[in-house]
Each structure stands twice: as structure tokens, then as C-alpha cells.
Amino acid sequence: MNLCHTLGITKPIIQAPMAGVQNWELAVAVSEAGGLGSIPCGMLTKEQILSEVNNFRDRSEKPYNLNFFCHVMPAIDHQALKTWEQTLKKYYDSLSVNPPEKISGLRVPFDSSVADILEPYKPPVMSFHFGLPPADLVARIKSWGTVVVSSATTKDEGIWLQENGADVVIAQGSEAGGHRAMFMTSDPSTQVSTSELLACLKKALSVPIVAAGGIAASSDIKALLKQGASGVQIGTSYLLCDEAKTSDIHRDAIKSKNSTTALTNIFSGRLARGISNELMRDLNYISDKAPEFPYASITLAPLRAKAESQNQADFSPLWAGTNRSGCREISATKLTHDLWAGCL
Ligand SMILES: Cc1cc2nc3c(=O)[nH]c(=O)nc-3n(C[C@H](O)[C@H](O)[C@H](O)COP(=O)(O)O)c2cc1C
């Protein structure tokens, strides 16, 4: 099945949903260019989700993708939070801040109450990170005619997603910025490059596969389409675009010639790729003291807020992929047109 036909788009380019750095504006800019704009909903309240959808629909009649997390929410482990707090104590002291008094602002998984508010809209596309929602919810979403998309990082995850209702599978290679979509393993050594993962999923799946991770130029898109991808999903290259809400410290880190990226679990409890900063280096990138996702971020919040107020990026997750050469300070509409024009 042709991906453009399935998604109702004219260019096989999906703008990756990127929670915390973009809203409907980036999505409109990409959808209007003929790609698929995505709205990250994983950190939004129900009211905010509806506001995002309405803002998109007020400005564009093109298809859009709503993205959600679908992890299983673990019970709060107060002991693990205390241990994490002790690990971070020296930073609290140096920045003169206190640990948070209550747990708030957590990433919560998609559930039936969110499906209730979205049902009248019947979103054209919905994508998920960390697997898929429970089977009854997937069936309900599909009954609206919505195309269901999710990311795989291994062959087994791809097969599971296809068997459990994904209409399109994203092959998220290890170059990708942001959280690894891993949901059947937490072992970093299982993670392979975009091209390697695409080759292995092509042999195992019959649904369309979208390649993601490290795509920064038309030549990257061309090579992956030639290798059998039905389309591409691009995140990092959109981070400097006019319509992105990327913070100034994040933009500066992306533009820095000396920056490098690494996988870390310290900002949320799950593996994610971001630009290396002081906290990542100091805690050796992957810490067994970080509480389970999504709780690790709570304890860090006061440090991040204080450091950012002083224009420091040392405690912020600076999510970005390995390839930042395609980041341009132009409209995302133009970037999408340019990327595709170079493929023709
Ligand atoms: C800043 C940032 C935030 C991200 N947030 C999300 C998210 O909320 N949901 C999601 O499914 N993927 C998220 N991702 C991962 C992307 O979906 C995608 O896998 C990745 O951007 C592709 O690699 P690239 O960044 O090298 O283009 C994020 C990536 C970045 C760079």
C-alpha cells in the first residue's frame, strides 16, 4: 500500500512529533507543504490537546498526526525517588534549590478518556511511542478510520506492532533524537542504525515502513526510499525552523560546532538521545539510580528551571539526533519542499 495514499499526503515525509519543542504551528507548516505534520500530545492536558487540534484545523484542511506515549505507568517508588534525590543533592546545593514537594507534570499514557474527547474529531493519523495502547483502544481508534502508527527499534518490536494493529511501522534507528521507542527491551546493545533496522524490518513485515533517525538531506531520503522505506520521519532537522518552539539554549546547543550526542536515561528514566551536557557527563550518561520512567524527570525539574533561568543548559534534556547538519533557520514549509525537491 502506498504510504502517501494511506496518509493522504503528497510527499512521503512525516515531521516527527517532538514533545516540548513544538506545537500545531510546526505541524501546519509541514502539512501545508504536502508532508504529514505531527502534534505531540504526550505532555498535554485534555484541554491543551483539543486546543492544539482546533488550532490546526482552523488553519489547515490537510491531514495531521496526533502522537501519544503508551507506556505502562509504574506505581510510584518513593524509595527510588529518595535515592535519586540524594544522588542529585550536590546539584541542589550548588544551585540553592530544594527538591520538589509534589509529583506533577508527568508524562502519562494514552487512555480511554483521551479517546473520548478525540472521537468526534476522528483524527486522520495517530502515532504512539513505546508500543501501542491496549487492544480495545486500538480497535476503537481504527473504527474511526484513523491510521495507527508506532515506532519499532528492533525486529521483534516491529513484528509485535504489525500483529497488534499498527498500519504503518516507523523504523527508529539509533541515530534518532529523543526517546528510544523501545518497549520489549531496555538493552542499549539491541539498538541498530536506521539503515540496518530498515533492512531487517523489510524482510519481516508487510505493512509500510517509515525510516527515522539521522535524516538530514535529500540524499538521505533518496537512499532510504531506494532501500525500501515507504517514507521518512524527520525530527532534528526541523528543530531550528521558524515554527518550532525550541528554546534558545537548545538552539544554541544544536548550532554549536563542538556538540556531540549520547544516549542517556537520567532525564526521564528511559533511554533517549540528546546533546551531551554537564549532568549527563557527570552521571556517566546511564545511571541505575534514575527512577523508572517517567518519574526521574520530576526530581530534576527544580534544577532545570533554575539553570535555565540563568541561561545554562547543564540540567536540560537537549534532545537531538546524531545528524544536525540539516538544521536550518527557515520555515518548515520551505524545508519540507527543499528536502523533497532534492529527491526528484
Ligand atoms: C526534541 C525531540 C523530541 C522528541 N519527542 C518525541 C515525542 O514526543 N514522541 C515521539 O514519538 N517521538 C519523539 N521524538 C523522536 C522522533 O519521533 C524521531 O524518532 C526522531 O526525531 C527521528 O530522528 P532524528 O531526530 O534524527 O530526525 C523526539 C525527537 C526529538 C529530537
mmCIF file with all atom_site columns, N, CA, C and O in Angstrom, residues 227-273:
data_model
loop_
_atom_site.group_PDB
_atom_site.id
_atom_site.type_symbol
_atom_site.label_atom_id
_atom_site.label_alt_id
_atom_site.label_comp_id
_atom_site.label_asym_id
_atom_site.label_entity_id
_atom_site.label_seq_id
_atom_site.pdbx_PDB_ins_code
_atom_site.Cartn_x
_atom_site.Cartn_y
_atom_site.Cartn_z
_atom_site.occupancy
_atom_site.B_iso_or_equiv
_atom_site.pdbx_formal_charge
_atom_site.auth_seq_id
_atom_site.auth_comp_id
_atom_site.auth_asym_id
_atom_site.auth_atom_id
_atom_site.pdbx_PDB_model_num
ATOM 1   N N  . GLN A 1 227 ? 16.196 1.875  -0.555 1.00 0.00 ? 227 GLN A N  1
ATOM 2   C CA . GLN A 1 227 ? 16.412 0.666  0.238  1.00 0.00 ? 227 GLN A CA 1
ATOM 3   C C  . GLN A 1 227 ? 15.084 0.005  0.628  1.00 0.00 ? 227 GLN A C  1
ATOM 4   O O  . GLN A 1 227 ? 15.067 -1.061 1.255  1.00 0.00 ? 227 GLN A O  1
ATOM 5   N N  . GLY A 1 228 ? 13.963 0.665  0.304  1.00 0.00 ? 228 GLY A N  1
ATOM 6   C CA . GLY A 1 228 ? 12.676 0.016  0.562  1.00 0.00 ? 228 GLY A CA 1
ATOM 7   C C  . GLY A 1 228 ? 11.780 0.714  1.564  1.00 0.00 ? 228 GLY A C  1
ATOM 8   O O  . GLY A 1 228 ? 10.675 0.238  1.857  1.00 0.00 ? 228 GLY A O  1
ATOM 9   N N  . ALA A 1 229 ? 12.233 1.856  2.123  1.00 0.00 ? 229 ALA A N  1
ATOM 10  C CA . ALA A 1 229 ? 11.345 2.602  3.024  1.00 0.00 ? 229 ALA A CA 1
ATOM 11  C C  . ALA A 1 229 ? 10.195 3.175  2.202  1.00 0.00 ? 229 ALA A C  1
ATOM 12  O O  . ALA A 1 229 ? 10.382 3.580  1.051  1.00 0.00 ? 229 ALA A O  1
ATOM 13  N N  . SER A 1 230 ? 8.996  3.211  2.800  1.00 0.00 ? 230 SER A N  1
ATOM 14  C CA . SER A 1 230 ? 7.854  3.828  2.112  1.00 0.00 ? 230 SER A CA 1
ATOM 15  C C  . SER A 1 230 ? 7.833  5.324  2.349  1.00 0.00 ? 230 SER A C  1
ATOM 16  O O  . SER A 1 230 ? 7.106  6.062  1.675  1.00 0.00 ? 230 SER A O  1
ATOM 17  N N  . GLY A 1 231 ? 8.589  5.791  3.328  1.00 0.00 ? 231 GLY A N  1
ATOM 18  C CA . GLY A 1 231 ? 8.661  7.214  3.635  1.00 0.00 ? 231 GLY A CA 1
ATOM 19  C C  . GLY A 1 231 ? 9.685  7.426  4.726  1.00 0.00 ? 231 GLY A C  1
ATOM 20  O O  . GLY A 1 231 ? 10.363 6.483  5.149  1.00 0.00 ? 231 GLY A O  1
ATOM 21  N N  . VAL A 1 232 ? 9.810  8.690  5.167  1.00 0.00 ? 232 VAL A N  1
ATOM 22  C CA . VAL A 1 232 ? 10.768 9.001  6.234  1.00 0.00 ? 232 VAL A CA 1
ATOM 23  C C  . VAL A 1 232 ? 10.073 9.832  7.310  1.00 0.00 ? 232 VAL A C  1
ATOM 24  O O  . VAL A 1 232 ? 9.099  10.532 7.039  1.00 0.00 ? 232 VAL A O  1
ATOM 25  N N  . GLN A 1 233 ? 10.596 9.722  8.532  1.00 0.00 ? 233 GLN A N  1
ATOM 26  C CA . GLN A 1 233 ? 10.136 10.614 9.604  1.00 0.00 ? 233 GLN A CA 1
ATOM 27  C C  . GLN A 1 233 ? 11.360 11.399 10.072 1.00 0.00 ? 233 GLN A C  1
ATOM 28  O O  . GLN A 1 233 ? 12.392 10.812 10.407 1.00 0.00 ? 233 GLN A O  1
ATOM 29  N N  . ILE A 1 234 ? 11.212 12.726 10.088 1.00 0.00 ? 234 ILE A N  1
ATOM 30  C CA . ILE A 1 234 ? 12.355 13.603 10.364 1.00 0.00 ? 234 ILE A CA 1
ATOM 31  C C  . ILE A 1 234 ? 12.050 14.490 11.565 1.00 0.00 ? 234 ILE A C  1
ATOM 32  O O  . ILE A 1 234 ? 11.019 15.174 11.582 1.00 0.00 ? 234 ILE A O  1
ATOM 33  N N  . GLY A 1 235 ? 12.945 14.482 12.555 1.00 0.00 ? 235 GLY A N  1
ATOM 34  C CA . GLY A 1 235 ? 12.743 15.309 13.738 1.00 0.00 ? 235 GLY A CA 1
ATOM 35  C C  . GLY A 1 235 ? 13.762 16.423 13.850 1.00 0.00 ? 235 GLY A C  1
ATOM 36  O O  . GLY A 1 235 ? 13.475 17.607 13.637 1.00 0.00 ? 235 GLY A O  1
ATOM 37  N N  . THR A 1 236 ? 15.009 16.045 14.152 1.00 0.00 ? 236 THR A N  1
ATOM 38  C CA . THR A 1 236 ? 16.066 17.005 14.445 1.00 0.00 ? 236 THR A CA 1
ATOM 39  C C  . THR A 1 236 ? 16.181 18.121 13.399 1.00 0.00 ? 236 THR A C  1
ATOM 40  O O  . THR A 1 236 ? 16.347 19.288 13.757 1.00 0.00 ? 236 THR A O  1
ATOM 41  N N  . SER A 1 237 ? 16.070 17.772 12.121 1.00 0.00 ? 237 SER A N  1
ATOM 42  C CA . SER A 1 237 ? 16.267 18.793 11.079 1.00 0.00 ? 237 SER A CA 1
ATOM 43  C C  . SER A 1 237 ? 15.252 19.929 11.177 1.00 0.00 ? 237 SER A C  1
ATOM 44  O O  . SER A 1 237 ? 15.491 21.025 10.661 1.00 0.00 ? 237 SER A O  1
ATOM 45  N N  . TYR A 1 238 ? 14.113 19.689 11.847 1.00 0.00 ? 238 TYR A N  1
ATOM 46  C CA . TYR A 1 238 ? 13.099 20.744 11.984 1.00 0.00 ? 238 TYR A CA 1
ATOM 47  C C  . TYR A 1 238 ? 13.301 21.610 13.223 1.00 0.00 ? 238 TYR A C  1
ATOM 48  O O  . TYR A 1 238 ? 12.562 22.570 13.440 1.00 0.00 ? 238 TYR A O  1
ATOM 49  N N  . LEU A 1 239 ? 14.304 21.278 14.056 1.00 0.00 ? 239 LEU A N  1
ATOM 50  C CA . LEU A 1 239 ? 14.392 21.938 15.373 1.00 0.00 ? 239 LEU A CA 1
ATOM 51  C C  . LEU A 1 239 ? 14.711 23.431 15.324 1.00 0.00 ? 239 LEU A C  1
ATOM 52  O O  . LEU A 1 239 ? 14.396 24.165 16.253 1.00 0.00 ? 239 LEU A O  1
ATOM 53  N N  . LEU A 1 240 ? 15.378 23.893 14.255 1.00 0.00 ? 240 LEU A N  1
ATOM 54  C CA . LEU A 1 240 ? 15.689 25.325 14.183 1.00 0.00 ? 240 LEU A CA 1
ATOM 55  C C  . LEU A 1 240 ? 14.682 26.086 13.326 1.00 0.00 ? 240 LEU A C  1
ATOM 56  O O  . LEU A 1 240 ? 14.831 27.293 13.114 1.00 0.00 ? 240 LEU A O  1
ATOM 57  N N  . CYS A 1 241 ? 13.673 25.391 12.823 1.00 0.00 ? 241 CYS A N  1
ATOM 58  C CA . CYS A 1 241 ? 12.715 26.055 11.925 1.00 0.00 ? 241 CYS A CA 1
ATOM 59  C C  . CYS A 1 241 ? 11.946 27.160 12.648 1.00 0.00 ? 241 CYS A C  1
ATOM 60  O O  . CYS A 1 241 ? 11.766 27.123 13.867 1.00 0.00 ? 241 CYS A O  1
ATOM 61  N N  . ASP A 1 242 ? 11.487 28.129 11.872 1.00 0.00 ? 242 ASP A N  1
ATOM 62  C CA . ASP A 1 242 ? 10.794 29.296 12.425 1.00 0.00 ? 242 ASP A CA 1
ATOM 63  C C  . ASP A 1 242 ? 9.602  28.890 13.287 1.00 0.00 ? 242 ASP A C  1
ATOM 64  O O  . ASP A 1 242 ? 9.307  29.544 14.284 1.00 0.00 ? 242 ASP A O  1
ATOM 65  N N  . GLU A 1 243 ? 8.905  27.825 12.905 1.00 0.00 ? 243 GLU A N  1
ATOM 66  C CA . GLU A 1 243 ? 7.663  27.467 13.601 1.00 0.00 ? 243 GLU A CA 1
ATOM 67  C C  . GLU A 1 243 ? 7.907  26.580 14.815 1.00 0.00 ? 243 GLU A C  1
ATOM 68  O O  . GLU A 1 243 ? 6.969  26.290 15.561 1.00 0.00 ? 243 GLU A O  1
ATOM 69  N N  . ALA A 1 244 ? 9.160  26.134 15.023 1.00 0.00 ? 244 ALA A N  1
ATOM 70  C CA . ALA A 1 244 ? 9.438  25.285 16.191 1.00 0.00 ? 244 ALA A CA 1
ATOM 71  C C  . ALA A 1 244 ? 9.544  26.160 17.436 1.00 0.00 ? 244 ALA A C  1
ATOM 72  O O  . ALA A 1 244 ? 9.878  27.342 17.350 1.00 0.00 ? 244 ALA A O  1
ATOM 73  N N  . LYS A 1 245 ? 9.232  25.573 18.593 1.00 0.00 ? 245 LYS A N  1
ATOM 74  C CA . LYS A 1 245 ? 9.298  26.322 19.866 1.00 0.00 ? 245 LYS A CA 1
ATOM 75  C C  . LYS A 1 245 ? 10.570 25.956 20.635 1.00 0.00 ? 245 LYS A C  1
ATOM 76  O O  . LYS A 1 245 ? 10.622 26.116 21.856 1.00 0.00 ? 245 LYS A O  1
ATOM 77  N N  . THR A 1 246 ? 11.560 25.452 19.948 1.00 0.00 ? 246 THR A N  1
ATOM 78  C CA . THR A 1 246 ? 12.830 25.070 20.568 1.00 0.00 ? 246 THR A CA 1
ATOM 79  C C  . THR A 1 246 ? 13.399 26.269 21.352 1.00 0.00 ? 246 THR A C  1
ATOM 80  O O  . THR A 1 246 ? 13.459 27.372 20.815 1.00 0.00 ? 246 THR A O  1
ATOM 81  N N  . SER A 1 247 ? 13.808 26.026 22.600 1.00 0.00 ? 247 SER A N  1
ATOM 82  C CA . SER A 1 247 ? 14.292 27.133 23.439 1.00 0.00 ? 247 SER A CA 1
ATOM 83  C C  . SER A 1 247 ? 15.627 27.660 22.912 1.00 0.00 ? 247 SER A C  1
ATOM 84  O O  . SER A 1 247 ? 16.323 26.986 22.145 1.00 0.00 ? 247 SER A O  1
ATOM 85  N N  . ASP A 1 248 ? 15.995 28.850 23.368 1.00 0.00 ? 248 ASP A N  1
ATOM 86  C CA . ASP A 1 248 ? 17.257 29.442 22.911 1.00 0.00 ? 248 ASP A CA 1
ATOM 87  C C  . ASP A 1 248 ? 18.463 28.591 23.309 1.00 0.00 ? 248 ASP A C  1
ATOM 88  O O  . ASP A 1 248 ? 19.386 28.406 22.507 1.00 0.00 ? 248 ASP A O  1
ATOM 89  N N  . ILE A 1 249 ? 18.455 28.040 24.551 1.00 0.00 ? 249 ILE A N  1
ATOM 90  C CA . ILE A 1 249 ? 19.624 27.235 24.953 1.00 0.00 ? 249 ILE A CA 1
ATOM 91  C C  . ILE A 1 249 ? 19.718 25.960 24.108 1.00 0.00 ? 249 ILE A C  1
ATOM 92  O O  . ILE A 1 249 ? 20.791 25.497 23.772 1.00 0.00 ? 249 ILE A O  1
ATOM 93  N N  . HIS A 1 250 ? 18.565 25.407 23.771 1.00 0.00 ? 250 HIS A N  1
ATOM 94  C CA . HIS A 1 250 ? 18.533 24.201 22.932 1.00 0.00 ? 250 HIS A CA 1
ATOM 95  C C  . HIS A 1 250 ? 19.035 24.552 21.516 1.00 0.00 ? 250 HIS A C  1
ATOM 96  O O  . HIS A 1 250 ? 19.850 23.834 20.926 1.00 0.00 ? 250 HIS A O  1
ATOM 97  N N  . ARG A 1 251 ? 18.564 25.677 20.992 1.00 0.00 ? 251 ARG A N  1
ATOM 98  C CA . ARG A 1 251 ? 19.001 26.120 19.656 1.00 0.00 ? 251 ARG A CA 1
ATOM 99  C C  . ARG A 1 251 ? 20.516 26.339 19.643 1.00 0.00 ? 251 ARG A C  1
ATOM 100 O O  . ARG A 1 251 ? 21.210 25.919 18.712 1.00 0.00 ? 251 ARG A O  1
ATOM 101 N N  . ASP A 1 252 ? 21.022 27.001 20.703 1.00 0.00 ? 252 ASP A N  1
ATOM 102 C CA . ASP A 1 252 ? 22.472 27.269 20.760 1.00 0.00 ? 252 ASP A CA 1
ATOM 103 C C  . ASP A 1 252 ? 23.260 25.960 20.771 1.00 0.00 ? 252 ASP A C  1
ATOM 104 O O  . ASP A 1 252 ? 24.287 25.836 20.106 1.00 0.00 ? 252 ASP A O  1
ATOM 105 N N  . ALA A 1 253 ? 22.764 24.985 21.541 1.00 0.00 ? 253 ALA A N  1
ATOM 106 C CA . ALA A 1 253 ? 23.472 23.693 21.619 1.00 0.00 ? 253 ALA A CA 1
ATOM 107 C C  . ALA A 1 253 ? 23.479 23.003 20.250 1.00 0.00 ? 253 ALA A C  1
ATOM 108 O O  . ALA A 1 253 ? 24.477 22.399 19.849 1.00 0.00 ? 253 ALA A O  1
ATOM 109 N N  . ILE A 1 254 ? 22.358 23.108 19.542 1.00 0.00 ? 254 ILE A N  1
ATOM 110 C CA . ILE A 1 254 ? 22.281 22.478 18.210 1.00 0.00 ? 254 ILE A CA 1
ATOM 111 C C  . ILE A 1 254 ? 23.260 23.139 17.245 1.00 0.00 ? 254 ILE A C  1
ATOM 112 O O  . ILE A 1 254 ? 23.914 22.486 16.433 1.00 0.00 ? 254 ILE A O  1
ATOM 113 N N  . LYS A 1 255 ? 23.354 24.474 17.376 1.00 0.00 ? 255 LYS A N  1
ATOM 114 C CA . LYS A 1 255 ? 24.215 25.211 16.440 1.00 0.00 ? 255 LYS A CA 1
ATOM 115 C C  . LYS A 1 255 ? 25.695 25.080 16.773 1.00 0.00 ? 255 LYS A C  1
ATOM 116 O O  . LYS A 1 255 ? 26.546 25.340 15.932 1.00 0.00 ? 255 LYS A O  1
ATOM 117 N N  . SER A 1 256 ? 26.004 24.682 18.015 1.00 0.00 ? 256 SER A N  1
ATOM 118 C CA . SER A 1 256 ? 27.409 24.616 18.433 1.00 0.00 ? 256 SER A CA 1
ATOM 119 C C  . SER A 1 256 ? 28.169 23.570 17.615 1.00 0.00 ? 256 SER A C  1
ATOM 120 O O  . SER A 1 256 ? 27.737 22.426 17.472 1.00 0.00 ? 256 SER A O  1
ATOM 121 N N  . LYS A 1 257 ? 29.306 23.981 17.106 1.00 0.00 ? 257 LYS A N  1
ATOM 122 C CA . LYS A 1 257 ? 30.099 23.088 16.246 1.00 0.00 ? 257 LYS A CA 1
ATOM 123 C C  . LYS A 1 257 ? 30.687 21.923 17.057 1.00 0.00 ? 257 LYS A C  1
ATOM 124 O O  . LYS A 1 257 ? 30.980 20.863 16.529 1.00 0.00 ? 257 LYS A O  1
ATOM 125 N N  . ASN A 1 258 ? 30.865 22.159 18.382 1.00 0.00 ? 258 ASN A N  1
ATOM 126 C CA . ASN A 1 258 ? 31.556 21.134 19.196 1.00 0.00 ? 258 ASN A CA 1
ATOM 127 C C  . ASN A 1 258 ? 30.608 20.139 19.846 1.00 0.00 ? 258 ASN A C  1
ATOM 128 O O  . ASN A 1 258 ? 31.059 19.248 20.561 1.00 0.00 ? 258 ASN A O  1
ATOM 129 N N  . SER A 1 259 ? 29.297 20.297 19.634 1.00 0.00 ? 259 SER A N  1
ATOM 130 C CA . SER A 1 259 ? 28.378 19.437 20.390 1.00 0.00 ? 259 SER A CA 1
ATOM 131 C C  . SER A 1 259 ? 28.406 17.990 19.886 1.00 0.00 ? 259 SER A C  1
ATOM 132 O O  . SER A 1 259 ? 28.640 17.728 18.702 1.00 0.00 ? 259 SER A O  1
ATOM 133 N N  . THR A 1 260 ? 28.187 17.074 20.837 1.00 0.00 ? 260 THR A N  1
ATOM 134 C CA . THR A 1 260 ? 28.068 15.658 20.479 1.00 0.00 ? 260 THR A CA 1
ATOM 135 C C  . THR A 1 260 ? 26.809 15.143 21.170 1.00 0.00 ? 260 THR A C  1
ATOM 136 O O  . THR A 1 260 ? 26.340 15.745 22.138 1.00 0.00 ? 260 THR A O  1
ATOM 137 N N  . THR A 1 261 ? 26.265 14.026 20.692 1.00 0.00 ? 261 THR A N  1
ATOM 138 C CA . THR A 1 261 ? 25.073 13.469 21.342 1.00 0.00 ? 261 THR A CA 1
ATOM 139 C C  . THR A 1 261 ? 25.414 12.128 21.991 1.00 0.00 ? 261 THR A C  1
ATOM 140 O O  . THR A 1 261 ? 26.403 11.485 21.640 1.00 0.00 ? 261 THR A O  1
ATOM 141 N N  . ALA A 1 262 ? 24.553 11.730 22.931 1.00 0.00 ? 262 ALA A N  1
ATOM 142 C CA . ALA A 1 262 ? 24.731 10.425 23.583 1.00 0.00 ? 262 ALA A CA 1
ATOM 143 C C  . ALA A 1 262 ? 23.373 9.938  24.060 1.00 0.00 ? 262 ALA A C  1
ATOM 144 O O  . ALA A 1 262 ? 22.418 10.727 24.191 1.00 0.00 ? 262 ALA A O  1
ATOM 145 N N  . LEU A 1 263 ? 23.299 8.641  24.308 1.00 0.00 ? 263 LEU A N  1
ATOM 146 C CA . LEU A 1 263 ? 22.086 8.084  24.915 1.00 0.00 ? 263 LEU A CA 1
ATOM 147 C C  . LEU A 1 263 ? 22.192 8.240  26.422 1.00 0.00 ? 263 LEU A C  1
ATOM 148 O O  . LEU A 1 263 ? 23.244 7.992  27.012 1.00 0.00 ? 263 LEU A O  1
ATOM 149 N N  . THR A 1 264 ? 21.079 8.630  27.040 1.00 0.00 ? 264 THR A N  1
ATOM 150 C CA . THR A 1 264 ? 21.071 8.798  28.493 1.00 0.00 ? 264 THR A CA 1
ATOM 151 C C  . THR A 1 264 ? 19.702 8.399  29.027 1.00 0.00 ? 264 THR A C  1
ATOM 152 O O  . THR A 1 264 ? 18.712 8.492  28.304 1.00 0.00 ? 264 THR A O  1
ATOM 153 N N  . ASN A 1 265 ? 19.671 7.979  30.295 1.00 0.00 ? 265 ASN A N  1
ATOM 154 C CA . ASN A 1 265 ? 18.371 7.697  30.922 1.00 0.00 ? 265 ASN A CA 1
ATOM 155 C C  . ASN A 1 265 ? 18.082 8.664  32.075 1.00 0.00 ? 265 ASN A C  1
ATOM 156 O O  . ASN A 1 265 ? 17.072 8.557  32.748 1.00 0.00 ? 265 ASN A O  1
ATOM 157 N N  . ILE A 1 266 ? 19.003 9.627  32.276 1.00 0.00 ? 266 ILE A N  1
ATOM 158 C CA . ILE A 1 266 ? 18.891 10.388 33.522 1.00 0.00 ? 266 ILE A CA 1
ATOM 159 C C  . ILE A 1 266 ? 17.771 11.421 33.533 1.00 0.00 ? 266 ILE A C  1
ATOM 160 O O  . ILE A 1 266 ? 17.335 11.830 34.592 1.00 0.00 ? 266 ILE A O  1
ATOM 161 N N  . PHE A 1 267 ? 17.294 11.832 32.365 1.00 0.00 ? 267 PHE A N  1
ATOM 162 C CA . PHE A 1 267 ? 16.281 12.888 32.368 1.00 0.00 ? 267 PHE A CA 1
ATOM 163 C C  . PHE A 1 267 ? 14.862 12.369 32.578 1.00 0.00 ? 267 PHE A C  1
ATOM 164 O O  . PHE A 1 267 ? 13.984 13.102 32.977 1.00 0.00 ? 267 PHE A O  1
ATOM 165 N N  . SER A 1 268 ? 14.632 11.111 32.261 1.00 0.00 ? 268 SER A N  1
ATOM 166 C CA . SER A 1 268 ? 13.248 10.607 32.383 1.00 0.00 ? 268 SER A CA 1
ATOM 167 C C  . SER A 1 268 ? 13.176 9.214  32.983 1.00 0.00 ? 268 SER A C  1
ATOM 168 O O  . SER A 1 268 ? 12.140 8.797  33.469 1.00 0.00 ? 268 SER A O  1
ATOM 169 N N  . GLY A 1 269 ? 14.295 8.455  32.919 1.00 0.00 ? 269 GLY A N  1
ATOM 170 C CA . GLY A 1 269 ? 14.268 7.061  33.353 1.00 0.00 ? 269 GLY A CA 1
ATOM 171 C C  . GLY A 1 269 ? 14.307 6.108  32.165 1.00 0.00 ? 269 GLY A C  1
ATOM 172 O O  . GLY A 1 269 ? 14.507 4.905  32.330 1.00 0.00 ? 269 GLY A O  1
ATOM 173 N N  . ARG A 1 270 ? 14.104 6.627  30.956 1.00 0.00 ? 270 ARG A N  1
ATOM 174 C CA . ARG A 1 270 ? 14.215 5.797  29.745 1.00 0.00 ? 270 ARG A CA 1
ATOM 175 C C  . ARG A 1 270 ? 15.321 6.337  28.859 1.00 0.00 ? 270 ARG A C  1
ATOM 176 O O  . ARG A 1 270 ? 15.615 7.533  28.883 1.00 0.00 ? 270 ARG A O  1
ATOM 177 N N  . LEU A 1 271 ? 15.833 5.471  27.997 1.00 0.00 ? 271 LEU A N  1
ATOM 178 C CA . LEU A 1 271 ? 16.909 5.891  27.103 1.00 0.00 ? 271 LEU A CA 1
ATOM 179 C C  . LEU A 1 271 ? 16.426 6.902  26.072 1.00 0.00 ? 271 LEU A C  1
ATOM 180 O O  . LEU A 1 271 ? 15.371 6.697  25.442 1.00 0.00 ? 271 LEU A O  1
ATOM 181 N N  . ALA A 1 272 ? 17.197 7.959  25.923 1.00 0.00 ? 272 ALA A N  1
ATOM 182 C CA . ALA A 1 272 ? 16.886 8.979  24.925 1.00 0.00 ? 272 ALA A CA 1
ATOM 183 C C  . ALA A 1 272 ? 18.188 9.586  24.448 1.00 0.00 ? 272 ALA A C  1
ATOM 184 O O  . ALA A 1 272 ? 19.186 9.556  25.181 1.00 0.00 ? 272 ALA A O  1
ATOM 185 N N  . ARG A 1 273 ? 18.174 10.109 23.209 1.00 0.00 ? 273 ARG A N  1
ATOM 186 C CA . ARG A 1 273 ? 19.404 10.729 22.684 1.00 0.00 ? 273 ARG A CA 1
ATOM 187 C C  . ARG A 1 273 ? 19.306 12.250 22.745 1.00 0.00 ? 273 ARG A C  1
ATOM 188 O O  . ARG A 1 273 ? 18.323 12.831 22.275 1.00 0.00 ? 273 ARG A O  1
#
